[in-house]
Every structure is written in C-alpha cells, then in structure tokens.
mmCIF file of C-alpha atoms in Angstrom:
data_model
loop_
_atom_site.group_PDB
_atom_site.id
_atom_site.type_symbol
_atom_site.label_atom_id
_atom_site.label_comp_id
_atom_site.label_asym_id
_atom_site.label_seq_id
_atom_site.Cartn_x
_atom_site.Cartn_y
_atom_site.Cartn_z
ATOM 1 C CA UNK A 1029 79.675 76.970 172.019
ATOM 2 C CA UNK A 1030 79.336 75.297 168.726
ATOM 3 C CA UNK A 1031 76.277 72.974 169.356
ATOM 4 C CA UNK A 1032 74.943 76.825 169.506
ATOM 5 C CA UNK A 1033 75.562 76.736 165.259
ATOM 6 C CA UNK A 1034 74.578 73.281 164.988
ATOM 7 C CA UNK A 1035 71.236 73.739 167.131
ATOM 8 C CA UNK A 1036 70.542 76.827 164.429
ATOM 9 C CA UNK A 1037 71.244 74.939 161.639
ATOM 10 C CA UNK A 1038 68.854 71.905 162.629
ATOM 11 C CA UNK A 1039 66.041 74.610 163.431
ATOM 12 C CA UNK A 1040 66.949 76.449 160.003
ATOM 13 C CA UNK A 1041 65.905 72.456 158.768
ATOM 14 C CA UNK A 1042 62.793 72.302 160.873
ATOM 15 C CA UNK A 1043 61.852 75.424 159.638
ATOM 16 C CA UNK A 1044 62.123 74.579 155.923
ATOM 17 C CA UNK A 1045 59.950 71.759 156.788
ATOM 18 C CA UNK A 1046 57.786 73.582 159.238
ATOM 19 C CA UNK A 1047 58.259 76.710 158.688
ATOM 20 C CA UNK A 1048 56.002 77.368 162.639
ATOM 21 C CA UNK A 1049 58.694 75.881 164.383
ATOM 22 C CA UNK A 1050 60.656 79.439 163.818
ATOM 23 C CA UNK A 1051 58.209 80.869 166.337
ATOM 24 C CA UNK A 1052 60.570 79.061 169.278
ATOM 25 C CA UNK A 1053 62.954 81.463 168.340
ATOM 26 C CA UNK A 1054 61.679 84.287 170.550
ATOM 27 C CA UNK A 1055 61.497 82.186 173.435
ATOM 28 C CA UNK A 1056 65.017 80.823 173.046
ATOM 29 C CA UNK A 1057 65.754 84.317 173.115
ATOM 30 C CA UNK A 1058 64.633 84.905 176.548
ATOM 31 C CA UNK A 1059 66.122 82.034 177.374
ATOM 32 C CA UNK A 1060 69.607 82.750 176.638
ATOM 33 C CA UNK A 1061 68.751 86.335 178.609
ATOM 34 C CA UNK A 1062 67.700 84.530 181.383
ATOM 35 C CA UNK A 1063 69.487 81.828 181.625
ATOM 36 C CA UNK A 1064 72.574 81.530 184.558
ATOM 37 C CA UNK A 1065 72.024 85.036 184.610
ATOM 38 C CA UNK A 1066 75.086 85.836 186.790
ATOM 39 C CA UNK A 1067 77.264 83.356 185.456
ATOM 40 C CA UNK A 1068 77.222 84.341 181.751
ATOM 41 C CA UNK A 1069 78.166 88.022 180.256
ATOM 42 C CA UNK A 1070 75.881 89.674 178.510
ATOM 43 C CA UNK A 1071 78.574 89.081 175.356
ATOM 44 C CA UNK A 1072 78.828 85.525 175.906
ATOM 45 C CA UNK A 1073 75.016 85.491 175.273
ATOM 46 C CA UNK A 1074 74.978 87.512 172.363
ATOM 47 C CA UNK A 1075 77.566 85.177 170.985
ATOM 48 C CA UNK A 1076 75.354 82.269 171.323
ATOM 49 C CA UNK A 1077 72.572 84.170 170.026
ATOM 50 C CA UNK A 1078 74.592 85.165 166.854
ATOM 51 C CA UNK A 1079 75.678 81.344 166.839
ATOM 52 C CA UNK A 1080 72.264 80.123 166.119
ATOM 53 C CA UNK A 1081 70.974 82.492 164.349
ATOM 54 C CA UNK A 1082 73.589 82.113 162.209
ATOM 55 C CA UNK A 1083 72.790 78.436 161.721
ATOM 56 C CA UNK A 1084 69.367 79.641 160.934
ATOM 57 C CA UNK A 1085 70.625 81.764 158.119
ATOM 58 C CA UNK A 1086 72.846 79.376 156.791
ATOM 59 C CA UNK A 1087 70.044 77.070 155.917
ATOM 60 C CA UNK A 1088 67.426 79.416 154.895
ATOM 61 C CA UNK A 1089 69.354 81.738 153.000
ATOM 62 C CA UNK A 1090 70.265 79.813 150.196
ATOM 63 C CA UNK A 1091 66.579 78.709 149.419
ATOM 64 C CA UNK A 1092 65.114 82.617 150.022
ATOM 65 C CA UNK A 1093 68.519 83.488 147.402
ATOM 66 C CA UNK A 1094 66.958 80.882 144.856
ATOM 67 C CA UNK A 1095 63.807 82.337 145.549
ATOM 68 C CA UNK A 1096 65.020 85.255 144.376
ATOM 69 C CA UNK A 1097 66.316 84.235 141.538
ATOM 70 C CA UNK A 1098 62.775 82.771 140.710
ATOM 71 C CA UNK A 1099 60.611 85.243 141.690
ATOM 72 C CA UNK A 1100 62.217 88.657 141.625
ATOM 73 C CA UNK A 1101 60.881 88.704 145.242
ATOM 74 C CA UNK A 1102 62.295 88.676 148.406
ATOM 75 C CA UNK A 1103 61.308 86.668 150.700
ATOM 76 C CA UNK A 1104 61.555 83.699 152.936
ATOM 77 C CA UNK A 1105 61.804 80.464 151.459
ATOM 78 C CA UNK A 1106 58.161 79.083 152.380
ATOM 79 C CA UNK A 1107 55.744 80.961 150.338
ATOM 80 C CA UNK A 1108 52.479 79.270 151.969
ATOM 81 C CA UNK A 1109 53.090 80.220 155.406
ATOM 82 C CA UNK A 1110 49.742 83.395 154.840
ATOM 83 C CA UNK A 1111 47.775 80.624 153.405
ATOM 84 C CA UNK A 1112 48.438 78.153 156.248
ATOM 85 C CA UNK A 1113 47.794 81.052 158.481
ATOM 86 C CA UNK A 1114 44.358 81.808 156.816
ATOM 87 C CA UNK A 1115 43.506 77.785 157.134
ATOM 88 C CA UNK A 1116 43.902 77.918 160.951
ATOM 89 C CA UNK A 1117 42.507 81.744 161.228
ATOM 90 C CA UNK A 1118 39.204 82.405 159.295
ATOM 91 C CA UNK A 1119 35.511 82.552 160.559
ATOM 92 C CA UNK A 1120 34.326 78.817 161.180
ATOM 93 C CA UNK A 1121 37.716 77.333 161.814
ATOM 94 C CA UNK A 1122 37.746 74.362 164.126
ATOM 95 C CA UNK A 1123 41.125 74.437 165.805
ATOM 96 C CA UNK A 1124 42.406 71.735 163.263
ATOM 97 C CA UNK A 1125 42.989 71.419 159.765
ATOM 98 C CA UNK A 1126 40.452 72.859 157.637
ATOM 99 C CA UNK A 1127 39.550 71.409 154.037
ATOM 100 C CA UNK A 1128 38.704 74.629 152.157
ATOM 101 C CA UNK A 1129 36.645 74.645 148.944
ATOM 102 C CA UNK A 1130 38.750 75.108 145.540
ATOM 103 C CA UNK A 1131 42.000 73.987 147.113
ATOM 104 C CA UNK A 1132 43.638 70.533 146.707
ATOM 105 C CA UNK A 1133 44.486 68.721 149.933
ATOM 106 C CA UNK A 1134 47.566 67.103 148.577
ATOM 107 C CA UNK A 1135 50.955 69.487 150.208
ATOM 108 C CA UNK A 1136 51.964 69.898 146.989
ATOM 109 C CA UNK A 1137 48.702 70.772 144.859
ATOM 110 C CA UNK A 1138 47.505 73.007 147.717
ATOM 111 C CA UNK A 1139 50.224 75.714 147.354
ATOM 112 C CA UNK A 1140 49.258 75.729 144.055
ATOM 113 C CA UNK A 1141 45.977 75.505 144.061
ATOM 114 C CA UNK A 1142 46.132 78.437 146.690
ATOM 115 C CA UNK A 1143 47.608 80.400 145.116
ATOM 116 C CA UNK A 1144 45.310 80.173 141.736
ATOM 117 C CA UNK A 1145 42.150 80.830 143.869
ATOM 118 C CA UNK A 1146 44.182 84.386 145.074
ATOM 119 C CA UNK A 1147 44.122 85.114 141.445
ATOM 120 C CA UNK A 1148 40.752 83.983 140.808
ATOM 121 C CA UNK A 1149 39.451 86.159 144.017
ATOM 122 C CA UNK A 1150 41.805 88.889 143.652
ATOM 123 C CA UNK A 1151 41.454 89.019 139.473
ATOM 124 C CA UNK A 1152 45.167 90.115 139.430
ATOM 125 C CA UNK A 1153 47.974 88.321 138.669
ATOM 126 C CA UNK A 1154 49.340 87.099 141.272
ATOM 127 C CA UNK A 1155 52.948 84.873 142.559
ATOM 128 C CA UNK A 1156 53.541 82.622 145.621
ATOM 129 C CA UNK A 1157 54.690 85.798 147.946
ATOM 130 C CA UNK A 1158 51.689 88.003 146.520
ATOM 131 C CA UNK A 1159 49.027 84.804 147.380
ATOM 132 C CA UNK A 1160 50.443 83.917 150.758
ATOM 133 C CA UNK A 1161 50.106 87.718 151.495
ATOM 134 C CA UNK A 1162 46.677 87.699 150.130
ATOM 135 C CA UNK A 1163 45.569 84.576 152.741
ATOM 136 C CA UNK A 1164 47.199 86.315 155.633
ATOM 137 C CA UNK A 1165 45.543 89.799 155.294
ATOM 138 C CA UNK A 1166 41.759 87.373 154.874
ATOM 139 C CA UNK A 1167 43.284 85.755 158.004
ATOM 140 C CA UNK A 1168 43.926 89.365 159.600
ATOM 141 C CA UNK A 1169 40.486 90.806 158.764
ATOM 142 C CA UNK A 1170 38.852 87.787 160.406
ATOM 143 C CA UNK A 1171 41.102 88.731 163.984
ATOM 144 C CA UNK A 1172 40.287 91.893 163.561
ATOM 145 C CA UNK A 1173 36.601 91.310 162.920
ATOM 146 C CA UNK A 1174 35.589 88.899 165.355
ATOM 147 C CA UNK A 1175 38.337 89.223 167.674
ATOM 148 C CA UNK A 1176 36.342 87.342 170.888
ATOM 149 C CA UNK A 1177 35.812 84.138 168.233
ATOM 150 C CA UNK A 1178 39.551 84.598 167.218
ATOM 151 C CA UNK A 1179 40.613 84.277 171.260
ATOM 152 C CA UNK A 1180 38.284 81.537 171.743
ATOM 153 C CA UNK A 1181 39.567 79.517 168.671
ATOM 154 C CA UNK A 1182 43.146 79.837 170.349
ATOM 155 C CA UNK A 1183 41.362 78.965 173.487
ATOM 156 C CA UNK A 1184 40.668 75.773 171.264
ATOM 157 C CA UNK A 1185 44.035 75.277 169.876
ATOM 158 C CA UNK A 1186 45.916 75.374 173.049
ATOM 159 C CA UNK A 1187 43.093 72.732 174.388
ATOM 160 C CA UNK A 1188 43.883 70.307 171.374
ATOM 161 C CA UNK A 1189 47.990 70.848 171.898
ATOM 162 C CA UNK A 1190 47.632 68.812 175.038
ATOM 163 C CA UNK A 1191 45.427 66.556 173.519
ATOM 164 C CA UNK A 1192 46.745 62.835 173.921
ATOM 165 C CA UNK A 1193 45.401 62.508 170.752
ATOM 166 C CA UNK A 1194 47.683 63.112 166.960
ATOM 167 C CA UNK A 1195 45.282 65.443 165.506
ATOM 168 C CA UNK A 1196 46.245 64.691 161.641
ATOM 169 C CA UNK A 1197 46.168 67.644 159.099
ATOM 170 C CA UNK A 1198 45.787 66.658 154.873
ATOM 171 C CA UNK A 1199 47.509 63.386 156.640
ATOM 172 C CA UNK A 1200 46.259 61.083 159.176
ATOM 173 C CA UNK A 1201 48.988 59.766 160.703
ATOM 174 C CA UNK A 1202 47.218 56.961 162.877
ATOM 175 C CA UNK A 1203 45.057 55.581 159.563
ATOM 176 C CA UNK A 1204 48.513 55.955 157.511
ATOM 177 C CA UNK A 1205 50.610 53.563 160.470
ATOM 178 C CA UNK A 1206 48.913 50.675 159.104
ATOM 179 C CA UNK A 1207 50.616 50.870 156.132
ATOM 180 C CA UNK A 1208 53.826 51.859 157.085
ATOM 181 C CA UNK A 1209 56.352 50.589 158.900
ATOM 182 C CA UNK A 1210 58.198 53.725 159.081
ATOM 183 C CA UNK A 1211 55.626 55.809 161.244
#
C-alpha cells in the first residue's frame, strides 16, 4: 500500500520538473477503478487514491505555500505552464517547440522573458500567475478560433509521440550527447 505514497511523491517530483506529466493522473484514476475490479473494495481503492495523491501534495505543496508567500497568489508551483501551453497551441504551431519572437530560449530567461512581453502586450502590470494566464487564454482563443487547425495540430503531435526520433525543445538532446557523457 505504501509504494501508493511513494509513487505520488515521485510524480509530485516529475511534476515540479514537468509539470505535463500531472496529466497521467486522470488515467491512473481509471485505473485504480478498473483495475481487479472484483477483487478490490471500492475503499481499498479510494485508499490508494488518497495514498498518491497525497504524495502529490506533499511535494507540491510546499513550493505553491512559498509561492504564496512570494506572490500573494495562489497557485501551483509552475507559473509557465499557460505560456508553455500557448507555445504548443497558437496559429502556425508545428507540433514541436516553437521559438517565439521577444522571448529568450534559455528555461530560465524564457519565464521571464514571457512574462515581460504579457506586460508589454497587455500594458498592465502583470506577475508569473497573471502572464501564464495571459498565454493560456491567447492559446484558448486560437482552439476556439480555428478549432479544425487545432485538431489537426494534435493530429500532428500524437504522429511525432511515436516518432523514433527525440524531438528536442530549447535543447537538442542528440547535438548535446556529444558533449556529455551523462546523456
């Protein structure tokens, strides 16, 4: 029963890092519903359930509490998650990472440089949780207005996930293996 915590606590991790791998969750969900569906009570499930979500919270909490403490905001802990969104969502998008003018393409520049442009756009002033906002709702208008290019860009996505292929983002990972050791 416990791997249940420590399986939520290593996916609280991976979602710090990544904050898309969170998006499992629902299907881990169904899983646990699902899963030896005679065998296990329904309370047995929800215990496991509660177990790693739990572990989620552990992990995530303290950084959305800090956050907090920041910002005066609540939210979760990766404020960049509308402007990735908008990268992958917006008319012209290719399916992979997208180098958009007036944003830096270093990790660390870009959530800053992101969210300066919102200000510069927006002409308010404007915080990581107001910005990341900001790119999701230009993400949402482009769904909304050209939903048929919107399905065939996932249509495009879901061809490049089974790609054989490492499609690199601000990092190519097969150019950078000839320098490192490590990858």
């Amino acid at each position: 029963r416990w791997l249940w915590l420590f399986a939520g606590i290593i996916l609280g991790l991976c979602g710090l890092l990544r904050p898309n791998t969170l998006f499992v969750l629902p299907f881990v969900i169904i899983w646990l519903v699902f899963r030896e569906w005679g065998r296990l009570k329904i309370a047995a499930r929800l215990f496991r359930f509660a177990l790693l979500l739990g572990g989620i919270l552990l992990i995530i909490l303290p950084f959305s509490f800090r956050h907090y403490l920041i910002t005066g905001n609540i939210s979760l802990p990766f404020g960049n998650g509308g402007f990735n969104f908008y990268v992958g969502n917006h008319y012209g998008a290719p399916g992979t990472y997208t180098y958009l003018k007036g944003i830096s393409n270093s990790p660390s520049g870009q959530i800053k440089s992101s969210v300066l442009q919102a200000k510069k756009i927006t002409g308010e002033e404007v915080g990581l949780s107001q910005a990341s906002t900001y790119w999701f709702g230009r993400g949402m208008r482009f769904v909304k207005k050209y939903p048929v290019e919107y399905l065939l860009l996932q249509g495009r996505k879901f061809l490049l996930f089974w790609n054989s292929q490492e499609i690199g983002q601000n990092i190519d990972y097969s150019f950078s293996r000839r320098f490192s050791s490590l990858l």
